[in-house]
Amino acid sequence: MNHAAAEWHRLLDFDRRHVWHPYTSMAKPGPVYPVVRTEGCQIHLADGTVLIDGMSSWWCAIHGYNVPRINAAIADQVARMAHVMFGGLTHEPAVRLAEKLCALVPSPLEVAFFADSGSVAVEVALKMAVQYWEGRGIAARKRFLTIRGGYHGDTFGAMSVCDPDTGMHGLFRGYLPSQVFAAAPTVPFHGTWQPSDLDSVTALLAAHHATIAAVILEPIVQGAGGMRFYHPEYLRGVRRLCEQWEVLLIADEIATGFGRTGRMFACDWAGVVPDILCLGKALTGGYMSLGATLTSRAIAETIAPGAGQALMHGPTFMGNPLTCAAANASLELLLESPWQQRVARLESQLRQELAPCAALPAVRDVRVLGAIGVIEFHDPPDVHALTRAGITQGVWLRPFGRTLYTMPPLVISPEELRRITAVMCELAAGRH
Ligand SMILES: *Cc1c(COP(=O)(O)O)cnc(C)c1O
């Protein structure tokens, strides 16, 4: 064993015994693969293996890795100011980012709160909704209605609106606030709309609206809850019901925002404008953790209508200048790029190349929307075996639940994507 390999052996051993990875047991940790470099759409492992990235690092790295423009923006910012507190102070990167976001989101959304992550952006959205009704003197509205099959993050408020069965409700029962769950949408994005899909939300809002602060949902794409794409009429119907019962609508676009579904925001598919919008993941192009929660001036001013009143949130690293500089560069890159054509090209390639998998015996469904390609199995696959098989084929894929999916960087080449889809089909066929 050479020196580098021996050192990696030692580091991996320490990792296994002392470092917690996402959703893992320290008693029985799963395999982890050491990465030494990322470049373009490639992940370089310590043993020299080069992987084509099918995951965009959990859907964030839309421009790929080691992006000169974002690197330069961060280097330029770090030389001047890595961080300064946001309480009572402000700086150009944060104000410029707010300017960009306000120009990008539909009216009347025009007030931005910078949060440290997606989960925190959701927590802030929930707080905004509760404080909005407090501000209106209607204290009874403190619960949330959501749809089954959702995922909104791992902090407690966010967890309470995740799917109650596949989420973590059982484990934390007694500690989590209890929310109202409507049936998940069943009509798929490209399906024939059936108004009865809204029956559950309709009935629950009629029964509970007086105690509901807001409806929170992922528009069009239910991501980590199962990778399902639902019909735009469903979203339009929920928006209508929210207006009817005067309940706020929170759209969690943390996974769908910034072009992933083929529109800048998934709400655009339905022409719906939420009252509160959560952003995250691709906001910094996958460089750093940043979330944003946007709302209208009317809601913002109801939350804290006077001096001495406040939206009660303010994390230590709020509006971090490096993070905002990365987000500014990422948004400029996105808006200057032909992202819509790119996503359309990825969508048609994914559709064409994944279609043959639908005939495989293990496969229950194949679906594609924008730059998201999903193979759903009848039974959950062995995550570690499938991940390892992908690596031996030169592709980074991380299945979850019953799905093997890809959300590649939007800049991926047709050849690289072809490799990903070929490996997905091969894994689905069980030929590994
Ligand atoms: C990933 C995700 C979150 C949580 O974001 P974190 O940055 O992991 O806290 C919330 N909502 C949706 C829809 C997500 O996909």
Coordinates of C-alpha atoms and ligand atoms in Angstrom, one line a residue:
M1 CA 0.0 0.0 0.0
N2 CA 1.5 3.4 -0.9
H3 CA 1.5 6.3 1.5
A4 CA -1.7 8.0 0.2
A5 CA -3.6 4.8 0.2
A6 CA -2.5 4.0 3.7
E7 CA -3.5 7.5 4.9
W8 CA -6.9 7.0 3.3
H9 CA -7.3 3.7 5.0
R10 CA -6.6 5.4 8.4
L11 CA -9.0 8.4 7.6
L12 CA -11.8 6.1 6.5
D13 CA -11.4 4.0 9.7
F14 CA -11.7 7.2 11.8
D15 CA -14.7 8.3 9.7
R16 CA -16.4 5.0 10.3
R17 CA -15.9 5.2 14.1
H18 CA -16.3 8.9 14.7
V19 CA -18.2 10.7 12.0
W20 CA -21.9 10.6 11.5
H21 CA -23.2 10.6 7.9
P22 CA -26.8 11.5 6.8
Y23 CA -29.4 9.1 8.1
T24 CA -26.9 6.5 9.4
S25 CA -26.2 4.3 12.4
M26 CA -22.9 4.6 14.2
A27 CA -23.4 0.9 15.3
K28 CA -23.6 -0.2 11.6
P29 CA -22.3 2.5 9.4
G30 CA -22.8 2.0 5.6
P31 CA -20.0 2.3 3.1
V32 CA -18.7 5.8 2.2
Y33 CA -16.4 6.6 -0.7
P34 CA -13.6 9.2 -0.3
V35 CA -13.8 12.1 -2.8
V36 CA -10.7 14.2 -3.5
R37 CA -11.9 16.5 -6.3
T38 CA -15.0 17.6 -8.2
E39 CA -14.8 19.1 -11.6
G40 CA -17.5 19.8 -14.2
C41 CA -20.0 16.9 -13.9
Q42 CA -17.3 14.6 -12.4
I43 CA -16.6 13.3 -9.0
H44 CA -13.0 12.0 -8.5
L45 CA -12.5 9.3 -5.9
A46 CA -9.3 8.8 -3.9
D47 CA -8.5 5.6 -5.8
G48 CA -8.6 7.4 -9.1
T49 CA -12.1 6.4 -10.1
V50 CA -13.9 9.1 -12.0
L51 CA -17.7 9.2 -11.7
I52 CA -20.2 11.0 -13.7
D53 CA -22.5 12.8 -11.3
G54 CA -26.2 11.9 -11.6
M55 CA -27.2 13.6 -8.3
S56 CA -25.9 17.2 -8.5
S57 CA -25.0 16.6 -4.8
W58 CA -28.6 16.3 -3.7
W59 CA -29.9 18.5 -6.6
C60 CA -27.9 21.6 -5.8
A61 CA -24.9 21.7 -8.2
I62 CA -26.9 22.9 -11.3
H63 CA -23.7 24.3 -13.0
G64 CA -21.6 21.3 -12.1
Y65 CA -18.5 21.7 -9.9
N66 CA -15.5 23.9 -9.7
V67 CA -17.2 26.7 -11.7
P68 CA -14.7 29.5 -12.4
R69 CA -17.3 32.3 -12.1
I70 CA -18.5 31.2 -8.7
N71 CA -15.0 30.4 -7.5
A72 CA -13.9 33.9 -8.5
A73 CA -16.9 35.5 -6.8
I74 CA -16.1 33.7 -3.5
A75 CA -12.4 34.5 -3.8
D76 CA -13.1 38.1 -4.4
Q77 CA -15.5 38.3 -1.5
V78 CA -13.3 36.4 1.0
A79 CA -10.5 38.8 0.4
R80 CA -12.7 41.7 1.5
M81 CA -15.1 40.2 4.1
A82 CA -15.8 36.6 4.9
H83 CA -18.5 37.4 7.4
V84 CA -20.0 40.1 9.5
M85 CA -23.2 39.9 11.7
F86 CA -26.4 40.8 9.9
G87 CA -28.1 42.3 13.0
G88 CA -27.9 46.1 12.6
L89 CA -25.4 45.8 9.7
T90 CA -25.8 45.1 6.0
H91 CA -23.6 44.5 2.9
E92 CA -23.6 44.5 -0.8
P93 CA -23.7 40.8 -1.5
A94 CA -26.9 40.4 0.6
V95 CA -28.7 43.4 -0.9
R96 CA -27.7 42.4 -4.4
L97 CA -29.0 38.9 -3.8
A98 CA -32.3 40.2 -2.5
E99 CA -32.6 42.5 -5.6
K100 CA -32.0 39.5 -7.9
L101 CA -34.5 37.3 -6.0
C102 CA -37.2 40.0 -5.9
A103 CA -36.8 40.5 -9.7
L104 CA -37.1 36.7 -10.3
V105 CA -40.1 35.8 -8.1
P106 CA -43.6 36.7 -9.1
S107 CA -45.3 39.8 -7.7
P108 CA -46.4 40.5 -4.9
L109 CA -43.5 38.5 -3.3
E110 CA -40.9 41.2 -2.5
V111 CA -39.5 40.7 1.0
A112 CA -36.7 38.2 1.6
F113 CA -35.4 36.5 4.7
F114 CA -32.0 34.7 4.4
A115 CA -31.9 31.4 6.2
D116 CA -29.0 29.0 6.8
S117 CA -30.5 26.0 5.0
G118 CA -33.7 24.7 3.4
S119 CA -35.0 23.3 6.6
V120 CA -34.6 26.7 8.3
A121 CA -36.2 28.4 5.4
V122 CA -39.2 26.2 6.0
E123 CA -39.1 26.9 9.8
V124 CA -39.1 30.6 9.0
A125 CA -42.1 30.2 6.6
L126 CA -44.0 28.4 9.4
K127 CA -43.2 31.2 11.8
M128 CA -44.2 33.8 9.3
A129 CA -47.6 32.1 8.9
V130 CA -48.2 31.8 12.7
Q131 CA -47.1 35.4 13.3
Y132 CA -49.2 36.7 10.5
W133 CA -52.4 35.4 12.2
E134 CA -51.1 36.7 15.6
G135 CA -50.7 40.0 13.8
R136 CA -54.3 39.9 12.7
G137 CA -55.4 39.1 16.2
I138 CA -56.6 35.6 15.2
A139 CA -54.6 33.4 17.6
A140 CA -56.5 30.1 16.9
R141 CA -54.7 29.6 13.5
K142 CA -51.6 27.7 14.5
R143 CA -51.7 24.4 12.6
F144 CA -50.7 23.5 9.1
L145 CA -52.4 21.5 6.4
T146 CA -50.1 19.6 4.0
I147 CA -50.4 16.7 1.6
R148 CA -49.1 13.2 2.2
G149 CA -45.9 12.2 0.4
G150 CA -44.2 15.5 1.1
Y151 CA -40.7 16.3 2.4
H152 CA -39.8 19.7 3.9
G153 CA -36.7 19.1 6.0
D154 CA -35.3 17.6 9.1
T155 CA -35.9 20.2 11.8
F156 CA -38.9 19.8 14.0
G157 CA -41.4 22.2 12.4
A158 CA -40.4 21.0 9.0
M159 CA -40.5 17.3 10.1
S160 CA -44.1 17.8 11.4
V161 CA -45.3 18.5 7.8
C162 CA -43.3 15.7 6.2
D163 CA -45.2 12.5 5.2
P164 CA -46.5 11.0 8.4
D165 CA -45.7 7.4 7.3
T166 CA -42.5 7.6 5.4
G167 CA -41.3 10.6 7.5
M168 CA -40.1 10.5 11.1
H169 CA -43.5 11.0 12.9
G170 CA -43.6 7.6 14.6
L171 CA -40.2 8.1 16.2
F172 CA -40.9 11.6 17.5
R173 CA -44.6 11.2 18.4
G174 CA -45.4 13.3 21.4
Y175 CA -42.8 15.9 20.5
L176 CA -43.9 16.9 17.0
P177 CA -46.8 19.4 16.6
S178 CA -49.8 17.6 15.1
Q179 CA -50.8 18.8 11.6
V180 CA -53.6 18.1 9.2
F181 CA -52.7 15.7 6.3
A182 CA -54.7 15.6 3.1
A183 CA -54.4 12.7 0.6
A184 CA -51.5 12.9 -1.8
P185 CA -52.4 14.0 -5.3
T186 CA -52.9 10.9 -7.5
V187 CA -53.3 12.4 -11.0
P188 CA -49.8 12.6 -12.5
F189 CA -48.4 15.7 -14.2
H190 CA -49.2 14.4 -17.7
G191 CA -52.4 12.6 -16.7
T192 CA -56.0 13.5 -17.3
W193 CA -57.2 15.9 -14.6
Q194 CA -59.9 14.6 -12.3
P195 CA -61.4 17.2 -10.0
S196 CA -62.0 14.5 -7.3
D197 CA -58.3 14.6 -6.7
L198 CA -59.0 17.7 -4.6
D199 CA -61.7 16.1 -2.5
S200 CA -59.5 15.4 0.5
V201 CA -58.0 18.9 0.7
T202 CA -61.5 20.4 0.1
A203 CA -63.0 18.5 3.0
L204 CA -60.2 19.0 5.4
L205 CA -60.0 22.8 4.8
A206 CA -63.8 23.1 5.2
A207 CA -63.5 21.2 8.5
H208 CA -60.3 22.8 9.9
H209 CA -59.7 26.2 8.3
A210 CA -60.4 28.1 11.5
T211 CA -57.3 26.5 13.1
I212 CA -55.1 26.4 10.0
A213 CA -52.4 29.1 9.5
A214 CA -51.3 27.9 6.1
V215 CA -51.2 25.1 3.6
I216 CA -47.6 24.0 2.9
L217 CA -46.7 21.9 -0.1
E218 CA -44.0 21.1 -2.7
P219 CA -45.5 22.4 -5.9
I220 CA -45.7 19.9 -8.8
V221 CA -42.8 17.7 -7.7
Q222 CA -42.9 15.8 -4.4
G223 CA -39.1 15.2 -4.1
A224 CA -37.6 13.3 -1.2
G225 CA -41.0 12.0 -0.3
G226 CA -41.1 9.8 -3.4
M227 CA -40.2 11.7 -6.6
R228 CA -43.8 12.1 -7.8
F229 CA -45.0 14.7 -10.3
Y230 CA -48.6 15.8 -9.9
H231 CA -51.1 17.7 -12.1
P232 CA -50.9 21.5 -12.2
E233 CA -54.7 21.6 -11.8
Y234 CA -54.2 20.2 -8.3
L235 CA -51.9 23.1 -7.3
R236 CA -54.4 25.6 -8.9
G237 CA -57.2 24.0 -6.9
V238 CA -55.3 24.3 -3.6
R239 CA -54.6 27.9 -4.3
R240 CA -58.3 28.5 -5.0
L241 CA -59.3 26.7 -1.7
C242 CA -56.7 28.7 0.2
E243 CA -58.3 31.9 -1.1
Q244 CA -61.8 30.6 -0.3
W245 CA -60.9 29.8 3.3
E246 CA -58.4 32.7 3.7
V247 CA -55.6 30.3 4.5
L248 CA -52.0 31.2 3.5
L249 CA -50.2 29.1 0.9
I250 CA -46.5 28.2 1.4
A251 CA -44.7 26.8 -1.6
D252 CA -41.6 24.8 -0.8
E253 CA -39.5 25.2 -4.0
I254 CA -36.3 24.2 -2.3
A255 CA -35.9 21.2 -4.7
T256 CA -37.9 22.6 -7.7
G257 CA -36.6 26.2 -7.8
F258 CA -34.1 27.5 -10.4
G259 CA -35.2 25.7 -13.5
R260 CA -35.1 22.0 -12.4
T261 CA -38.6 21.2 -13.7
G262 CA -38.3 23.2 -16.9
R263 CA -39.8 26.4 -15.4
M264 CA -37.9 28.8 -13.2
F265 CA -40.3 27.8 -10.4
A266 CA -42.6 24.8 -10.4
C267 CA -45.5 27.1 -9.4
D268 CA -45.2 28.6 -12.9
W269 CA -46.6 25.4 -14.3
A270 CA -49.9 26.3 -12.7
G271 CA -49.6 30.1 -12.8
V272 CA -49.9 30.1 -9.1
V273 CA -48.3 32.6 -6.8
P274 CA -47.9 31.5 -3.2
D275 CA -48.1 33.8 -0.1
I276 CA -44.8 32.5 1.1
L277 CA -42.0 30.9 -1.0
C278 CA -39.1 28.8 0.3
L279 CA -35.9 28.5 -1.7
G280 CA -32.6 26.6 -1.1
K281 CA -30.5 23.8 -2.6
A282 CA -29.5 25.2 -6.0
L283 CA -29.6 28.8 -4.8
T284 CA -25.8 28.9 -4.4
G285 CA -25.2 26.5 -7.3
G286 CA -24.5 23.9 -4.7
Y287 CA -21.5 25.7 -3.2
M288 CA -22.8 26.5 0.3
S289 CA -25.8 26.2 2.4
L290 CA -28.3 29.0 1.9
G291 CA -32.1 29.2 2.1
A292 CA -34.4 32.1 1.5
T293 CA -38.0 32.7 2.5
L294 CA -39.9 35.3 0.5
T295 CA -43.3 36.9 1.1
S296 CA -45.4 39.9 0.2
R297 CA -45.1 43.3 1.8
A298 CA -48.7 43.0 3.1
I299 CA -48.0 39.8 4.9
A300 CA -44.6 41.1 6.2
E301 CA -46.1 44.2 7.6
T302 CA -48.9 42.3 9.3
I303 CA -46.4 40.0 11.0
A304 CA -44.8 42.9 12.7
P305 CA -46.9 46.0 12.2
G306 CA -45.1 48.3 14.6
A307 CA -41.9 49.3 16.3
G308 CA -41.0 46.8 19.0
Q309 CA -42.6 44.0 17.0
A310 CA -40.5 41.6 15.0
L311 CA -40.4 38.4 13.0
M312 CA -38.8 36.2 15.6
H313 CA -35.8 34.6 13.8
G314 CA -32.2 35.7 13.3
P315 CA -29.5 33.1 12.9
T316 CA -25.9 33.9 13.7
F317 CA -24.7 33.4 10.1
M318 CA -27.7 35.1 8.5
G319 CA -26.9 36.6 5.2
N320 CA -23.3 35.4 5.2
P321 CA -21.4 37.5 2.5
L322 CA -19.5 34.5 1.0
T323 CA -22.7 32.5 0.6
C324 CA -24.5 35.5 -0.9
A325 CA -21.6 36.1 -3.3
A326 CA -21.8 32.5 -4.4
A327 CA -25.6 32.8 -4.9
N328 CA -25.2 36.0 -6.9
A329 CA -22.7 34.4 -9.2
S330 CA -24.8 31.3 -9.5
L331 CA -28.0 33.2 -10.4
E332 CA -26.1 35.4 -12.9
L333 CA -24.8 32.2 -14.6
L334 CA -28.2 30.6 -14.7
L335 CA -30.0 33.7 -16.1
E336 CA -27.3 34.3 -18.7
S337 CA -27.5 30.6 -19.8
P338 CA -30.0 29.0 -22.2
W339 CA -31.3 27.0 -19.2
Q340 CA -34.8 26.5 -20.6
Q341 CA -33.4 24.9 -23.8
R342 CA -31.0 22.9 -21.8
V343 CA -33.6 21.5 -19.5
A344 CA -35.9 20.7 -22.5
R345 CA -33.0 18.8 -24.1
L346 CA -32.3 16.9 -20.9
E347 CA -36.0 16.1 -20.5
S348 CA -36.3 14.7 -24.0
Q349 CA -33.1 12.7 -23.7
L350 CA -34.1 11.3 -20.3
R351 CA -37.6 10.4 -21.6
Q352 CA -36.2 8.6 -24.7
E353 CA -33.4 6.7 -22.9
L354 CA -35.3 5.7 -19.8
A355 CA -38.4 4.6 -21.6
P356 CA -37.2 1.0 -22.3
C357 CA -36.9 0.4 -18.6
A358 CA -40.7 0.6 -18.2
A359 CA -41.0 -2.9 -19.7
L360 CA -38.6 -4.5 -17.1
P361 CA -40.3 -6.8 -14.5
A362 CA -38.8 -5.1 -11.5
V363 CA -40.0 -1.7 -12.7
R364 CA -43.3 -0.2 -11.6
D365 CA -43.1 3.2 -13.3
V366 CA -40.7 5.4 -15.3
R367 CA -41.3 9.1 -15.3
V368 CA -39.5 12.3 -16.4
L369 CA -40.1 16.0 -15.8
G370 CA -37.6 18.6 -16.7
A371 CA -34.1 17.5 -15.6
I372 CA -35.5 14.8 -13.3
G373 CA -35.6 11.1 -14.4
V374 CA -37.1 8.5 -12.2
I375 CA -37.3 4.7 -12.3
E376 CA -39.6 3.4 -9.6
F377 CA -39.4 -0.3 -8.6
H378 CA -42.1 -2.5 -7.1
D379 CA -39.8 -3.1 -4.1
P380 CA -37.1 -0.9 -2.5
P381 CA -33.7 -1.8 -3.9
D382 CA -30.6 -2.4 -1.8
V383 CA -29.2 1.1 -1.7
H384 CA -25.6 0.1 -1.0
A385 CA -25.5 -2.7 -3.7
L386 CA -27.0 -0.4 -6.3
T387 CA -24.7 2.5 -5.4
R388 CA -21.6 0.2 -5.6
A389 CA -22.8 -1.2 -8.9
G390 CA -23.2 2.4 -10.3
I391 CA -19.6 3.2 -9.2
T392 CA -18.2 0.2 -10.9
Q393 CA -19.9 1.5 -14.1
G394 CA -18.5 5.1 -13.5
V395 CA -21.6 6.8 -12.4
W396 CA -22.7 8.3 -9.1
L397 CA -26.3 7.5 -8.2
R398 CA -27.9 7.2 -4.8
P399 CA -31.3 5.5 -4.9
F400 CA -33.8 6.1 -2.1
G401 CA -37.1 4.4 -1.2
R402 CA -38.4 2.6 -4.2
T403 CA -36.7 4.9 -6.7
L404 CA -33.5 5.0 -8.7
Y405 CA -33.4 8.6 -10.1
T406 CA -31.2 11.2 -11.6
M407 CA -31.2 15.0 -11.2
P408 CA -28.0 15.8 -13.1
P409 CA -26.3 19.2 -13.3
L410 CA -28.2 21.2 -15.9
V411 CA -24.9 21.6 -17.9
I412 CA -24.3 17.9 -18.3
S413 CA -23.4 16.8 -21.9
P414 CA -25.5 14.4 -23.9
E415 CA -22.7 11.8 -23.8
E416 CA -22.4 12.1 -20.0
L417 CA -26.2 11.8 -19.6
R418 CA -26.3 8.9 -21.9
R419 CA -23.8 7.1 -19.7
I420 CA -26.1 7.8 -16.6
T421 CA -29.2 6.6 -18.3
A422 CA -27.5 3.5 -19.7
V423 CA -26.3 2.6 -16.2
M424 CA -29.7 3.2 -14.7
C425 CA -31.3 0.9 -17.2
E426 CA -28.6 -1.7 -16.6
L427 CA -29.1 -1.5 -12.9
A428 CA -32.9 -1.7 -13.3
A429 CA -32.5 -4.8 -15.4
G430 CA -30.5 -6.4 -12.6
R431 CA -27.6 -7.0 -14.9
H432 CA -24.9 -5.9 -12.4
Ligands
LIG1 C1 -33.9 19.4 0.7 C2 -35.2 19.9 1.0 C3 -35.5 20.6 2.2 C4 -34.5 20.8 3.3 O1 -33.3 21.5 2.9 P1 -32.0 21.4 3.7 O2 -31.1 22.3 3.1 O3 -31.6 19.9 3.6 O4 -32.3 21.7 5.1 C5 -36.8 21.2 2.4 N1 -37.7 21.0 1.4 C6 -37.5 20.4 0.3 C7 -38.6 20.3 -0.8 C8 -36.2 19.8 0.0 O5 -36.0 19.1 -1.1

